Tab-separated table of C-alpha atoms in Angstrom:
chain	number	residue	atom	x	y	z
L	23	MET	CA	-9.389	-26.362	37.874
L	24	PRO	CA	-7.866	-26.831	40.710
L	25	LEU	CA	-7.948	-30.154	42.619
L	26	TYR	CA	-8.868	-31.395	46.218
L	27	GLU	CA	-9.445	-34.843	48.821
L	28	HIS	CA	-11.870	-33.739	51.446
L	29	VAL	CA	-12.938	-36.378	54.322
L	30	TYR	CA	-15.388	-36.464	56.839
L	31	LEU	CA	-16.420	-37.323	59.304
L	32	ALA	CA	-20.533	-38.490	60.362
L	33	ARG	CA	-21.977	-39.436	63.059
L	34	GLN	CA	-22.231	-43.048	64.156
L	35	ASP	CA	-25.656	-42.708	65.150
L	36	THR	CA	-26.210	-41.787	61.279
L	37	SER	CA	-27.059	-44.815	59.046
L	38	ALA	CA	-23.863	-45.579	55.956
L	39	GLN	CA	-27.606	-44.667	53.728
L	40	GLN	CA	-27.738	-41.612	55.807
L	41	VAL	CA	-24.314	-40.655	54.982
L	42	ASP	CA	-24.848	-42.140	50.865
L	43	GLU	CA	-27.980	-39.434	50.877
L	44	LEU	CA	-25.766	-36.490	52.430
L	45	THR	CA	-22.116	-37.509	49.969
L	46	ALA	CA	-24.342	-37.416	47.450
L	47	GLN	CA	-25.491	-34.400	48.788
L	48	LEU	CA	-22.875	-32.587	48.232
L	49	LYS	CA	-21.461	-34.132	45.676
L	50	GLY	CA	-24.551	-32.032	43.871
L	51	VAL	CA	-23.782	-28.559	45.299
L	52	ILE	CA	-19.997	-29.338	43.784
L	53	GLU	CA	-21.226	-30.069	39.998
L	54	GLY	CA	-24.039	-27.127	40.436
L	55	LEU	CA	-20.894	-24.705	41.052
L	56	GLY	CA	-19.248	-26.416	38.022
L	57	GLY	CA	-17.595	-29.121	39.521
L	58	SER	CA	-17.403	-33.018	39.836
L	59	ILE	CA	-16.299	-35.495	42.064
L	60	LYS	CA	-12.832	-37.991	40.071
L	61	LYS	CA	-13.510	-40.802	42.845
L	62	THR	CA	-15.890	-41.384	46.093
L	63	GLU	CA	-14.997	-44.048	48.969
L	64	TYR	CA	-16.579	-44.850	52.322
L	65	TRP	CA	-14.394	-45.505	54.191
L	66	GLY	CA	-16.809	-46.763	57.581
L	67	VAL	CA	-17.387	-47.043	61.021
L	68	LYS	CA	-13.790	-46.387	62.858
L	69	SER	CA	-12.867	-45.305	66.460
L	70	LEU	CA	-11.766	-42.149	67.208
L	71	SER	CA	-8.514	-41.295	68.614
L	72	TYR	CA	-10.651	-39.098	71.317
L	73	ARG	CA	-13.736	-38.388	71.720
L	74	LEU	CA	-15.807	-35.870	68.943
L	75	ARG	CA	-19.323	-34.622	70.644
L	76	LYS	CA	-20.202	-36.612	73.284
L	77	ASN	CA	-18.616	-39.967	69.886
L	78	ARG	CA	-16.317	-42.147	70.549
L	79	LYS	CA	-16.546	-43.565	66.348
L	80	ALA	CA	-17.599	-42.493	62.471
L	81	HIS	CA	-18.007	-42.991	59.591
L	82	PHE	CA	-15.832	-42.173	57.239
L	83	THR	CA	-15.623	-40.817	53.417
L	84	LEU	CA	-13.100	-39.445	50.832
L	85	LEU	CA	-13.490	-37.039	48.452
L	86	ASP	CA	-11.244	-37.183	44.926
L	87	ILE	CA	-12.894	-33.371	44.210
L	88	ASP	CA	-11.934	-31.468	41.398
L	89	ALA	CA	-14.220	-28.387	41.462
L	90	PRO	CA	-13.763	-24.482	42.202
L	91	SER	CA	-13.032	-22.926	44.798
L	92	PRO	CA	-15.864	-21.169	46.290
L	93	ALA	CA	-17.385	-24.925	45.581
L	94	ILE	CA	-15.306	-25.817	48.398
L	95	ASN	CA	-16.187	-23.424	50.118
L	96	GLU	CA	-19.857	-24.020	49.614
L	97	ILE	CA	-19.396	-27.873	51.409
L	98	GLU	CA	-18.106	-26.818	54.229
L	99	ARG	CA	-20.951	-24.505	54.480
L	100	LEU	CA	-22.944	-27.094	54.719
L	101	GLU	CA	-20.840	-29.142	56.675
L	102	ARG	CA	-20.187	-26.811	59.119
L	103	LEU	CA	-24.421	-26.219	59.140
L	104	ASN	CA	-24.952	-30.594	59.300
L	105	GLU	CA	-25.199	-31.785	62.951
L	106	ASP	CA	-24.064	-34.934	61.509
L	107	VAL	CA	-21.173	-33.865	60.273
L	108	LEU	CA	-18.603	-33.806	63.403
L	109	ARG	CA	-16.002	-32.044	61.182
L	110	TYR	CA	-13.767	-32.150	57.399
L	111	LEU	CA	-10.524	-31.210	56.047
L	112	THR	CA	-10.140	-30.919	52.212
L	113	ILE	CA	-6.742	-29.989	51.259
L	114	ARG	CA	-5.358	-28.893	48.140
L	115	VAL	CA	-3.075	-31.289	45.589
L	116	ASP	CA	-1.653	-31.710	42.578
L	117	ALA	CA	-2.853	-34.815	41.177
L	118	HIS	CA	-5.245	-37.187	42.843
L	119	GLU	CA	-4.239	-40.659	43.158
L	120	GLU	CA	-5.033	-43.437	41.483
L	121	GLY	CA	-7.059	-46.939	42.631
L	122	PRO	CA	-7.122	-47.174	45.951
L	123	SER	CA	-6.849	-44.575	48.743
L	124	ALA	CA	-4.157	-45.555	51.524
L	125	MET	CA	-6.633	-46.559	54.098
L	126	MET	CA	-8.209	-49.005	51.714
L	127	ARG	CA	-5.156	-50.422	50.091
L	128	ARG	CA	-5.202	-51.397	54.224
L	129	ALA	CA	-8.559	-52.825	54.652
L	130	GLU	CA	-7.535	-55.027	51.913
L	131	ARG	CA	-4.196	-55.973	53.681
L	132	ASP	CA	-5.462	-56.615	56.489
L	133	ARG	CA	-8.844	-58.789	55.062
L	134	ASP	CA	-5.772	-60.449	53.614
L	135	ARG	CA	-3.989	-61.354	56.322
L	136	GLU	CA	-7.239	-62.665	58.335
L	137	GLU	CA	-7.557	-65.091	54.900
L	138	ARG	CA	-4.422	-65.871	55.226
L	139	ARG	CA	-4.930	-67.024	59.400
L	140	GLY	CA	-7.635	-69.295	58.625
L	141	GLU	CA	-5.453	-71.584	56.607
L	142	ARG	CA	-3.280	-72.587	58.927
L	143	GLY	CA	-6.669	-73.394	61.055
L	144	GLU	CA	-6.788	-72.329	64.633
L	145	ARG	CA	-4.454	-73.824	67.498
L	146	GLY	CA	-4.644	-77.438	68.730
L	147	GLU	CA	-4.969	-78.480	72.246
L	148	ARG	CA	-1.818	-79.056	74.840
L	149	GLY	CA	-1.423	-82.118	73.980
L	150	ASP	CA	1.489	-82.196	72.381
L	151	ARG	CA	3.868	-80.491	74.792
L	152	GLY	CA	2.061	-83.172	77.359
L	153	GLU	CA	0.763	-83.099	80.924
L	154	ARG	CA	1.859	-80.386	83.043
L	155	GLY	CA	0.434	-81.972	86.807
L	156	GLU	CA	-1.236	-80.460	89.711
L	157	ARG	CA	1.114	-77.447	91.087
L	158	GLY	CA	1.131	-79.215	93.758
L	159	ASP	CA	3.646	-82.044	92.309
L	160	ARG	CA	5.948	-79.637	91.338
L	161	PRO	CA	9.196	-79.018	93.295
L	162	ARG	CA	8.739	-75.308	94.347
L	163	ASP	CA	11.131	-72.765	93.479
L	164	ARG	CA	13.232	-71.901	97.874
L	165	ASP	CA	13.021	-75.645	97.554
L	166	ARG	CA	15.412	-76.110	94.934
L	167	ARG	CA	17.827	-73.436	96.208
L	168	GLY	CA	17.620	-74.289	99.461
L	169	ARG	CA	19.270	-77.119	98.411
L	170	ASP	CA	21.278	-75.684	95.422
L	171	ASP	CA	22.987	-73.669	98.656
L	172	GLU	CA	23.117	-76.400	100.752
L	173	GLY	CA	25.545	-78.110	98.242
L	174	GLU	CA	27.448	-75.278	97.132
L	175	SER	CA	28.261	-74.085	101.480
L	176	GLU	CA	29.604	-77.912	100.496
L	177	GLY	CA	31.927	-77.189	98.920
L	178	GLU	CA	33.377	-74.691	99.766
L	179	GLU	CA	34.574	-76.262	102.813
């Protein structure tokens, strides 16, 4: 049977539980038509590049599917009818990716980066740089320029 990667975006108003129920419904349709789902990944709520049907964010879900094409046609038909699904994309692939998808690896990398930042601690006070004083205490740039210009004109003569 052909292999597919299927990603769908659900409205931000729906709960994660409703997205899981929709995924279970799609899984039931695929299995009923002789296919199987090899992997399911919920990527969470992500910001969209542009508004889709008045939504700025969406729930992203990936399905790795091993099913005949009529099963894919049926789940796409159901998603067109479902008002909670904003967009979907199905791609036929030669082989499914082993392990977590690129989106999940990115989330792990970001989580690791945050943990490393936590080890360094917060930035301290500015006391190690010394006192800067009030603005009135410092000579102004134009005062310095005026003095420099005078010195240069004396040296030229």
